[in-house]
mmCIF file of C-alpha atoms in Angstrom:
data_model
loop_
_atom_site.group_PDB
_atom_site.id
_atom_site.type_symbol
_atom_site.label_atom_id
_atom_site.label_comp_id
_atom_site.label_asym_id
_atom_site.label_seq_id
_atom_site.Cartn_x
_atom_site.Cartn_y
_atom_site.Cartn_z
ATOM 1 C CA UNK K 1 0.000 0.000 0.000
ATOM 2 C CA UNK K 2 1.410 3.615 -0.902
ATOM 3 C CA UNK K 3 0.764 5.316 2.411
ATOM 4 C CA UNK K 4 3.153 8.104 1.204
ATOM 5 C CA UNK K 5 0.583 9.258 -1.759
ATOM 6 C CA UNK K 6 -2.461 9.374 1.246
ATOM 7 C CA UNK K 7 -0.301 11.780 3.470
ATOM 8 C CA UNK K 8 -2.613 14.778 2.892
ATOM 9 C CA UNK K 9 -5.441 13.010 4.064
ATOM 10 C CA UNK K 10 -3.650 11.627 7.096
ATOM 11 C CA UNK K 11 -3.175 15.526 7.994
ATOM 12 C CA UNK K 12 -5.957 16.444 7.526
ATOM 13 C CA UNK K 13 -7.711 14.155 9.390
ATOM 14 C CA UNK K 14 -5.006 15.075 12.292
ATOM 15 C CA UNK K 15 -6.361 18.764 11.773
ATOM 16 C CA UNK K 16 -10.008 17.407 12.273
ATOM 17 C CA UNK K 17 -9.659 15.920 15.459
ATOM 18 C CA UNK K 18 -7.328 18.611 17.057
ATOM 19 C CA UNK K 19 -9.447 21.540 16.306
ATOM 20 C CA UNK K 20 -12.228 20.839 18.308
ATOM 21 C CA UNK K 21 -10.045 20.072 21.216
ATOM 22 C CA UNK K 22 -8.027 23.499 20.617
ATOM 23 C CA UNK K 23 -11.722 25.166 20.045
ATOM 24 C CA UNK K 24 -12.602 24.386 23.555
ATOM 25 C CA UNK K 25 -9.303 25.131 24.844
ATOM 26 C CA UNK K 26 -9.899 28.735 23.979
ATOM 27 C CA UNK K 27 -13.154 29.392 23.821
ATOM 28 C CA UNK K 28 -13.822 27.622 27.410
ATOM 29 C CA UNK K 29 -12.166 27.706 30.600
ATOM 30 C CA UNK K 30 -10.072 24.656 29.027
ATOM 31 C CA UNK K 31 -8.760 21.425 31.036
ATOM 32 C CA UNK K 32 -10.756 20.931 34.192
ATOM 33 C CA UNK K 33 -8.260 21.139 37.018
ATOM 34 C CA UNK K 34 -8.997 18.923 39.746
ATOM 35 C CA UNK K 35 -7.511 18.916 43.475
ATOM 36 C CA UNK K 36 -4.341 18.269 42.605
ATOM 37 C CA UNK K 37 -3.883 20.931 40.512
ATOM 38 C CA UNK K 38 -6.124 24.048 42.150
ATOM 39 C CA UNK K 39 -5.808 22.512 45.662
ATOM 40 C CA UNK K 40 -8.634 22.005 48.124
ATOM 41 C CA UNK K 41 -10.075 19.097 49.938
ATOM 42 C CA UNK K 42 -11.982 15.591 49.249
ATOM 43 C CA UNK K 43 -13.996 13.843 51.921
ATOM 44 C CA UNK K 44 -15.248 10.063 50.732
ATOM 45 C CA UNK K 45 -18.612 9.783 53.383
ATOM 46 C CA UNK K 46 -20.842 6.143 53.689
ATOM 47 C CA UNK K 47 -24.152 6.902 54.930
ATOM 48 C CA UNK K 48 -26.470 4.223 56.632
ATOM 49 C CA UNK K 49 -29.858 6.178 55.199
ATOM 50 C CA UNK K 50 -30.404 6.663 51.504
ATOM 51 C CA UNK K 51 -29.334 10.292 50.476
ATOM 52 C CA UNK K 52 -30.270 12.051 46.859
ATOM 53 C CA UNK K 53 -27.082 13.097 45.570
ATOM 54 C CA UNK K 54 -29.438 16.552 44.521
ATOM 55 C CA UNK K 55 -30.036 17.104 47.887
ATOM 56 C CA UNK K 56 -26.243 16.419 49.296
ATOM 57 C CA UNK K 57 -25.823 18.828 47.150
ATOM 58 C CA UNK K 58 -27.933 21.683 48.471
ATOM 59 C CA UNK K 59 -27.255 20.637 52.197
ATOM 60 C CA UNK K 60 -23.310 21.499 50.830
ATOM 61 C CA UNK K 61 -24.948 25.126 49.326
ATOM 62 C CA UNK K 62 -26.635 25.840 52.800
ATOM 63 C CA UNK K 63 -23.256 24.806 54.483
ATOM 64 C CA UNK K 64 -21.567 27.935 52.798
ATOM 65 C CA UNK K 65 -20.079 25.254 50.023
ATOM 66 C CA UNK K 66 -21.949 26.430 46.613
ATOM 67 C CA UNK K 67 -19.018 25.212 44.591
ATOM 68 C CA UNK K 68 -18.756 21.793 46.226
ATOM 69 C CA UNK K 69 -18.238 18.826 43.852
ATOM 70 C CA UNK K 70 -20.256 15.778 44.579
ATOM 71 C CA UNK K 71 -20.297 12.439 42.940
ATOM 72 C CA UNK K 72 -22.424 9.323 43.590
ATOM 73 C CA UNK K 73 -19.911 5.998 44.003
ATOM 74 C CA UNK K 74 -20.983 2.619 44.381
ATOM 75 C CA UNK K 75 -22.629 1.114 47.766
ATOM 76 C CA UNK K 76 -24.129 4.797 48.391
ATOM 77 C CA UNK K 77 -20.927 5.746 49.058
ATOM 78 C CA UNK K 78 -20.420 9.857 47.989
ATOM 79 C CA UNK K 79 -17.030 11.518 46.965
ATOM 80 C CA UNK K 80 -17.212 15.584 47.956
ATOM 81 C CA UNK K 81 -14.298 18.289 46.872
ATOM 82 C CA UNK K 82 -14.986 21.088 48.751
ATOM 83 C CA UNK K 83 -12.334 24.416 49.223
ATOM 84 C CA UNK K 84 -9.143 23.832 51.517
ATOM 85 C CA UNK K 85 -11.029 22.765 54.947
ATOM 86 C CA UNK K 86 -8.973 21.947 58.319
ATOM 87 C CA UNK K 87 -9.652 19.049 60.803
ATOM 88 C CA UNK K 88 -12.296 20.598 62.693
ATOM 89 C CA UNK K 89 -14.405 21.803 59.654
ATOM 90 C CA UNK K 90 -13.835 18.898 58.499
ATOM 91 C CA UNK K 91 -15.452 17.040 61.048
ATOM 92 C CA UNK K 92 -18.425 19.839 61.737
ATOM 93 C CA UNK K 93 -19.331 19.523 57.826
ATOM 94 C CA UNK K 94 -19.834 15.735 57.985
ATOM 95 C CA UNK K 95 -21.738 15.971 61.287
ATOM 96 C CA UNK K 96 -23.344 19.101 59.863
ATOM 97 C CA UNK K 97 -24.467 16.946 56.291
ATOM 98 C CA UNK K 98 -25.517 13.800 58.767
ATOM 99 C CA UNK K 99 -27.641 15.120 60.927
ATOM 100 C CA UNK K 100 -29.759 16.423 58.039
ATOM 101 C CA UNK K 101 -29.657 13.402 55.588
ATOM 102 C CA UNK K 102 -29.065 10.754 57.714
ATOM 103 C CA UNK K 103 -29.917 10.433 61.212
ATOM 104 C CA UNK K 104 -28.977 6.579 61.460
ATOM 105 C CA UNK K 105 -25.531 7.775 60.790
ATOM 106 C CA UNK K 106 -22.844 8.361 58.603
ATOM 107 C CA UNK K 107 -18.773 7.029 58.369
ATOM 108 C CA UNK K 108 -15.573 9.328 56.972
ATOM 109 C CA UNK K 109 -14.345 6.644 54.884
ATOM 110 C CA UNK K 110 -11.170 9.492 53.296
ATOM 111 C CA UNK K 111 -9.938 12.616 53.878
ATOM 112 C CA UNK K 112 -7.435 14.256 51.753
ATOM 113 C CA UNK K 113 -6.304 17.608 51.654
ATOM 114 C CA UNK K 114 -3.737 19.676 48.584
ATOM 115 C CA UNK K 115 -2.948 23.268 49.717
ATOM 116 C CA UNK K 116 -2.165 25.530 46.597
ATOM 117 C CA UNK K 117 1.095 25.758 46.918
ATOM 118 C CA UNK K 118 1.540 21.960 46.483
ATOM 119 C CA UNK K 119 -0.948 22.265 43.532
ATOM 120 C CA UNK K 120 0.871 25.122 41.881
ATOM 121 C CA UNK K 121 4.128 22.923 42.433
ATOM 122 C CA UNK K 122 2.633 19.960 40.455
ATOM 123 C CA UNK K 123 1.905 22.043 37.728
ATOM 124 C CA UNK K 124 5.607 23.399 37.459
ATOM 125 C CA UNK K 125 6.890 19.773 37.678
ATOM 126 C CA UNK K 126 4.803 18.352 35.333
ATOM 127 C CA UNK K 127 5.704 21.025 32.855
ATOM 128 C CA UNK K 128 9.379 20.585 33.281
ATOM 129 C CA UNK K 129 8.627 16.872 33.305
ATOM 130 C CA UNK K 130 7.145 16.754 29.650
ATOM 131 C CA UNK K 131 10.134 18.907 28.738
ATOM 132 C CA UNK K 132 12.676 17.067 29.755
ATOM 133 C CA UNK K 133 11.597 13.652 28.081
ATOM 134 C CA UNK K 134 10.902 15.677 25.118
ATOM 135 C CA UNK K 135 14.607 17.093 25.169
ATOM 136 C CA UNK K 136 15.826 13.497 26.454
ATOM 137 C CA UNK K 137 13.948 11.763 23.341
ATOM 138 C CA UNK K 138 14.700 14.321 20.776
ATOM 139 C CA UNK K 139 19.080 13.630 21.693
ATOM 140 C CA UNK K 140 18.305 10.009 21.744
ATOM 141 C CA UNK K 141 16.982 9.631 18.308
ATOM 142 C CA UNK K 142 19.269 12.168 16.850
ATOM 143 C CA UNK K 143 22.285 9.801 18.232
ATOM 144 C CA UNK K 144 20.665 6.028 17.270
ATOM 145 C CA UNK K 145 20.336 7.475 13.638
ATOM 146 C CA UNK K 146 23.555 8.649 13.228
ATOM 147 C CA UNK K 147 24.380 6.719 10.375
ATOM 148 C CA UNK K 148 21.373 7.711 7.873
ATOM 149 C CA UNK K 149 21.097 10.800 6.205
ATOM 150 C CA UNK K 150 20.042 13.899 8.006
ATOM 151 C CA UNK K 151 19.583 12.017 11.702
ATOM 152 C CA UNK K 152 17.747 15.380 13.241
ATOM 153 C CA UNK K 153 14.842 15.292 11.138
ATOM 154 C CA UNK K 154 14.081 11.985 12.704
ATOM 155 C CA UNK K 155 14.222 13.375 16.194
ATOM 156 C CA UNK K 156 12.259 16.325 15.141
ATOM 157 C CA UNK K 157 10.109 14.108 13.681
ATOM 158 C CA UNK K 158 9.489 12.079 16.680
ATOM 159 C CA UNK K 159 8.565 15.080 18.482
ATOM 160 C CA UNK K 160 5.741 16.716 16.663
ATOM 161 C CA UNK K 161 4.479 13.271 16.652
ATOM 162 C CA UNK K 162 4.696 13.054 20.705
ATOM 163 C CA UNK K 163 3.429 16.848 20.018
ATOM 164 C CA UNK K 164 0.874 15.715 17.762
ATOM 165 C CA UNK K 165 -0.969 13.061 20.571
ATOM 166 C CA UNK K 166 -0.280 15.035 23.185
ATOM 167 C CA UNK K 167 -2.552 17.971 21.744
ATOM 168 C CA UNK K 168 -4.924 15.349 21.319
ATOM 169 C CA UNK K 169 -5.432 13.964 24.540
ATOM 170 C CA UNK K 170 -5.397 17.600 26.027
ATOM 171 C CA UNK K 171 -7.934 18.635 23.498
ATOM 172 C CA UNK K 172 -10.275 15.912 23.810
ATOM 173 C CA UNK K 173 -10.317 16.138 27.730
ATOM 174 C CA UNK K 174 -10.928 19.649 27.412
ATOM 175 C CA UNK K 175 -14.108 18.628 25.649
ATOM 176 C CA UNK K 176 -14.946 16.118 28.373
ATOM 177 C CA UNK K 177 -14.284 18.656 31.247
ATOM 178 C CA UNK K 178 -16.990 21.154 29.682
ATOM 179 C CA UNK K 179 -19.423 18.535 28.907
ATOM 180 C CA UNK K 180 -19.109 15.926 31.158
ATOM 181 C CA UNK K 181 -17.302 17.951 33.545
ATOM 182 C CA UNK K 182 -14.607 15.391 33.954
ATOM 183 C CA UNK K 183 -11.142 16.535 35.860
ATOM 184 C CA UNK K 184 -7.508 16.049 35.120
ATOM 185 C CA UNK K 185 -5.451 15.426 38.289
ATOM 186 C CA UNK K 186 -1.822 13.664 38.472
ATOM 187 C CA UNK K 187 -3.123 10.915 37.475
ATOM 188 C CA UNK K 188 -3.739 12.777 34.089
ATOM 189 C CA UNK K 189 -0.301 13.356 33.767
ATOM 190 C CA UNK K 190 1.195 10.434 35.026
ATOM 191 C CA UNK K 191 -0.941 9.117 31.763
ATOM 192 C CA UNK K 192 0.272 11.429 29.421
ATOM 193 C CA UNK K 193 3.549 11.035 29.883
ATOM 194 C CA UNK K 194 2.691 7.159 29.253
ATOM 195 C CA UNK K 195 1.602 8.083 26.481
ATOM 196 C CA UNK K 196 4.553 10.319 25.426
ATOM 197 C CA UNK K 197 6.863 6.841 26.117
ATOM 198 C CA UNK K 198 4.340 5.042 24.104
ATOM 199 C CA UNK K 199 4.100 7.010 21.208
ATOM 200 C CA UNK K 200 7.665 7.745 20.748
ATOM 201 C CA UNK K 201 8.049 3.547 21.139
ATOM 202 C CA UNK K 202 6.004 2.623 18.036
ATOM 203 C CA UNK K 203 7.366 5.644 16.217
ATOM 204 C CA UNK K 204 10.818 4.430 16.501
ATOM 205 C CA UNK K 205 9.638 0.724 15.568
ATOM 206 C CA UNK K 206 8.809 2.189 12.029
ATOM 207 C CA UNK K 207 11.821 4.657 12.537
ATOM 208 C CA UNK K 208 14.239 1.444 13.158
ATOM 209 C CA UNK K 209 12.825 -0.336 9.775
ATOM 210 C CA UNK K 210 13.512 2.704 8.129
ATOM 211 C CA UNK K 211 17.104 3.368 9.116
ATOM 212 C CA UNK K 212 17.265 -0.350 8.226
ATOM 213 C CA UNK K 213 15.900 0.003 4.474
ATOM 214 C CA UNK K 214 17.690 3.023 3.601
ATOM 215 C CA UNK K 215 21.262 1.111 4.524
ATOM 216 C CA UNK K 216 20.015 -1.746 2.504
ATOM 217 C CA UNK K 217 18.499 -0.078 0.129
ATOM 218 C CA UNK K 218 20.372 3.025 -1.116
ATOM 219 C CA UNK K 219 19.109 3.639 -4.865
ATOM 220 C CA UNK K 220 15.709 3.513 -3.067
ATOM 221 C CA UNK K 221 14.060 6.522 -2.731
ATOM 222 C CA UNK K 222 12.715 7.491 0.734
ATOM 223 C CA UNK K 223 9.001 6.888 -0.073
ATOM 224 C CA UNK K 224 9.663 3.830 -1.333
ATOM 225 C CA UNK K 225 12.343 2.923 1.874
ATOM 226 C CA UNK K 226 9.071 4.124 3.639
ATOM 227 C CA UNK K 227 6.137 2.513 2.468
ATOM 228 C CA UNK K 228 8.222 -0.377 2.667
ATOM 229 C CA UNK K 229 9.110 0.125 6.169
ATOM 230 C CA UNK K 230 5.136 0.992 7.240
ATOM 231 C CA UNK K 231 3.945 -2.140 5.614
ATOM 232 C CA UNK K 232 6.515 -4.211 7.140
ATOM 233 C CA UNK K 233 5.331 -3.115 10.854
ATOM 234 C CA UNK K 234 2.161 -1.743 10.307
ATOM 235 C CA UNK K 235 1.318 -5.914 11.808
ATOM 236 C CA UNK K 236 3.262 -5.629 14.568
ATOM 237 C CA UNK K 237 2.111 -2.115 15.679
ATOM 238 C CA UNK K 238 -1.752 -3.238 15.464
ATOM 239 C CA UNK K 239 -1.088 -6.954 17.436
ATOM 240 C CA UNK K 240 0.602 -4.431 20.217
ATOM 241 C CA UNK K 241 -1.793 -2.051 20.138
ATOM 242 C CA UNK K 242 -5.080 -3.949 20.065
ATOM 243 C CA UNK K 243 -3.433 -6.537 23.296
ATOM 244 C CA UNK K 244 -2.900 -3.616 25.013
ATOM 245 C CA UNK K 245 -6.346 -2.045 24.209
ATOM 246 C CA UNK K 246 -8.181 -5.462 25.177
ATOM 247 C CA UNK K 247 -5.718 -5.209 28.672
ATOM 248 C CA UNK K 248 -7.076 -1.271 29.376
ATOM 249 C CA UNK K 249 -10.650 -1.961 28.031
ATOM 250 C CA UNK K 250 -10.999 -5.354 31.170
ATOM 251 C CA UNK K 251 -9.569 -2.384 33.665
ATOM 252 C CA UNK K 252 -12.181 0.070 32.274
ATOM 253 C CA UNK K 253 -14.985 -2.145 33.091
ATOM 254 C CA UNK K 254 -13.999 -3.792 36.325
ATOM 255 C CA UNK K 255 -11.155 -1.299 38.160
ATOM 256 C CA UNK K 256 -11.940 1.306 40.334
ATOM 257 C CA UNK K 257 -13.109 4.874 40.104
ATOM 258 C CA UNK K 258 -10.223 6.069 41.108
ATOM 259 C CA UNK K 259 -7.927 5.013 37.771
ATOM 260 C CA UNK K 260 -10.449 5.807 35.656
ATOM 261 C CA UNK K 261 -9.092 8.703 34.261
ATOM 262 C CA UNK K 262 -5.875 7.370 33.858
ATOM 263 C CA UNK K 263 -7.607 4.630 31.967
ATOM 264 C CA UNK K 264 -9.182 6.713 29.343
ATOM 265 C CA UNK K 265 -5.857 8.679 28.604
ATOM 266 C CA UNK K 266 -4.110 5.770 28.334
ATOM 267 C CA UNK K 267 -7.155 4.338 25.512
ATOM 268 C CA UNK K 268 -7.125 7.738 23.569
ATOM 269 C CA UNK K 269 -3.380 7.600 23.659
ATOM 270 C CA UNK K 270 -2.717 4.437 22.389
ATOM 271 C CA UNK K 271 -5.029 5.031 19.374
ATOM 272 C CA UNK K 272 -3.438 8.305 18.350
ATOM 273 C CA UNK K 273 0.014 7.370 18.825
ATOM 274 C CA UNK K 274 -0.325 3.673 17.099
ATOM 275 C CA UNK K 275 -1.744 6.325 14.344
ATOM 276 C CA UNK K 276 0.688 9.162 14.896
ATOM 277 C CA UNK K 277 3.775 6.810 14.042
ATOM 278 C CA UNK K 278 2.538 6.142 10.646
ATOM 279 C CA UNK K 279 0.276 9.007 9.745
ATOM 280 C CA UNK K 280 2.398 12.217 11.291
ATOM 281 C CA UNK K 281 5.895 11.231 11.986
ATOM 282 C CA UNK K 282 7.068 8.887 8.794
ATOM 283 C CA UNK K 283 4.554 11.221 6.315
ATOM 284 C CA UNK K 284 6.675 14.420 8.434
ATOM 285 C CA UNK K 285 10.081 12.757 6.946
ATOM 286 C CA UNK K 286 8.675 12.261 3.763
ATOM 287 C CA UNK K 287 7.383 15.319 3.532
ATOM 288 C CA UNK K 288 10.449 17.329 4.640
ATOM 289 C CA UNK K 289 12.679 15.594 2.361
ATOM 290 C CA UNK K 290 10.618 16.248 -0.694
ATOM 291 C CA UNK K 291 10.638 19.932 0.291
ATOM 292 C CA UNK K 292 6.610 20.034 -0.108
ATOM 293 C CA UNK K 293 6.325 22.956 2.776
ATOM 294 C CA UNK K 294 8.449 24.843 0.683
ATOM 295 C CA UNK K 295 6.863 24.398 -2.854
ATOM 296 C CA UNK K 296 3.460 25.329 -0.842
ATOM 297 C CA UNK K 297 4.766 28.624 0.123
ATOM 298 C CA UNK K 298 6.334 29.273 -3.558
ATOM 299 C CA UNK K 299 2.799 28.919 -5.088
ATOM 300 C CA UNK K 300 1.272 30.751 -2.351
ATOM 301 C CA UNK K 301 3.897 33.884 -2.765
ATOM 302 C CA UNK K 302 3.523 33.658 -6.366
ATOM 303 C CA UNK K 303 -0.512 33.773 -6.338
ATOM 304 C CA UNK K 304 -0.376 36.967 -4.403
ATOM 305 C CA UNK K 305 2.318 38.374 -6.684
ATOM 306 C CA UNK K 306 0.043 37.650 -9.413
ATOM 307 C CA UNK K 307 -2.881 39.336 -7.440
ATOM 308 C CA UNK K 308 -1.066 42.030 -6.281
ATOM 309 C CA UNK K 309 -0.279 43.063 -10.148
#
C-alpha cells in the first residue's frame, strides 16, 4: 500500500480531530483542574440512610459550600471536593451533612487535603517533566540514527508526533471537562507522559525499519524505503496495540473509580500514537525531504504576486 501518496489526508484528518479540542481550549475555561492541581479538599462519606445526591448537594450550598463537587460511588458511598477545609471543619461539615440526611448515621471513609502551593508545584513539575523527556527523546533519536542521512529530522520528527498526541489527549479532555465535567489530576499526567513513552516507542519501531531500508536499500528513494518500512510493521504495531487495548478496556470495566481517568488517557493515547507513528511522523520525513512545505509557500507567494499586479 502507498501510504506516502495518502499523506494529505492523514493531515488532515489530524487537523479534524485537534481543532475541536483546541476550540474548547480557547473558547472555554479549558482542562478541568482537579484537586491536585487548584488545591482544596476531598472527603469520601458512607451513609447508613439513603441520600439524593441533589439534595447532598444543596445541604453542601446551605453549608456555605456552593461550589462543592459531589459524585455518587458505588454502595451509596459519595465523593465531595470542597475548598481547603482543616480538621475541625472537616469534622463539623460531615456531622453538619448527617444530621440532616441521615440520622442513622454516617462514616468518613477518606480525607485528603492539597494546599495551593503543592498544587501550583505539580503544575511546574509536570511542565518541566514533559520537557525534559521531550529534550531526552529528541538527543536520543538524533544519536541512534547517526548513520542515515540527516539524523535530526528523525528526532524532530518524533517530536511533533509526541506533540501531535499530546494535543490530542489535552484537546479531547478539554471537551470532556466542559461537557461531562470530567477533571484532570496527576493521574492525568502520570498518563500522558505514558503516552509520550508510548508514542515515541512505536514511532521508533517504524523509525528502526527505516534506518534499516535506507542502509540496505540506497538507490531507493525514501518513499519507497518508507512505504516499505510501514507495511513491514504496520502488523506488529496493530497486534501491540489492540493486546494492550483489550488489557485497558478489562480495567475500564472492572477497576476502580479512582484510575479511571488514567484509563481513558491511556485508551485515547494508544489510538493516536499507534496512528501518529505512521500518519504524522514517517509522512513528516517524507514530507520534509521532498521539500513540499516549501513548494506550498512558492505557489502561495507567487498567487499573491500575481494578485497584487
Amino acid at each position: 500500500m502507498d501510504f506516502v501518496k495518502h499523506r494529505g489526508w492523514f493531515f488532515l484528518l489530524s487537523l479534524l480531530v485537534i481543532a475541536p479540542g483546541v476550540v474548547f481550549l480557547i473558547i472555554a475555561p479549558g482542562l478541568k483542574p482537579g484537586i491536585d492541581f487548584n488545591g482544596g479538599s476531598t472527603i469520601t462519606i458512607q451513609f447508613d440512610d439513603p441520600v439524593n445526591q441533589d439534595d447532598l448537594r444543596l445541604r453542601l450550598s446551605n453549608l456555605g459550600h456552593p461550589d462543592a463537587t459531589v459524585q455518587k460511588l458505588e454502595e451509596g458511598n459519595f465523593f465531595i471536593r470542597t475548598r481547603e477545609l482543616d480538621e475541625d471543619s472537616k469534622d463539623l461539615l460531615i456531622e453538619n451533612i448527617g444530621t440532616k440526611l441521615s440520622p442513622s448515621g454516617s462514616k468518613e471513609l477518606s480525607f485528603d487535603l492539597v494546599s495551593p502551593v503543592v498544587a501550583q508545584e505539580t503544575v511546574v513539575n509536570a511542565f518541566w517533566a514533559v520537557l525534559a523527556a521531550s529534550i531526552g527523546i529528541f538527543i536520543y533519536l538524533w544519536w541512534a540514527f547517526r548513520n542515515v542521512p540527516n539524523p535530526f529530522r528523525y528526532g524532530t520528527a518524533a517530536i511533533l508526533a509526541l506533540i501531535h498526541d499530546a494535543v490530542v489527549v489535552i484537546g479531547i479532555f478539554a471537551i470532556l471537562g466542559e461537557l461531562a465535567d470530567i477533571e484532570v489530576n496527576t493521574m492525568f499526567l502520570i498518563a500522558l507522559l505514558t503516552v509520550i513513552g508510548y508514542s515515541v516507542n512505536d514511532t521508533i519501531v517504524v523509525f528502526d525499519r527505516l534506518r534499516e531500508n535506507v542502509l540496505l536499500y540506497p538507490n531507493r528513494t525514501l518513499v519507497e524505503n518508507t512505504n516499505s518500512s510501514i507495511s513491514e510493521t504496520i502488523g506488529r504495531s496493530l497486534n501491540t496495540s489492540l493486546t494492550l487495548l483489550f488489557t485497558l478496556l478489562a480495567l475500564l470495566l472492572f477497576g476502580g473509580p479512582t484510575i479511571r481517568v488514567f484509563l481513558w488517557v491511556l485508551l485515547i493515547g494508544v489510538v493516536v500514537g499507534t496512528y501518529s507513528s505512521i500518519g504524522i511522523a514517517t509522512q513528516t520525513l517524507v514530507v520534509w525531504e521532498n521539500g513540499d512545505l516549501g513548494r506550498i509557500f512558492n505557489r502561495l507567494r507567487r498567487r499573491r504576486g500575481s494578485a497584487a499586479a
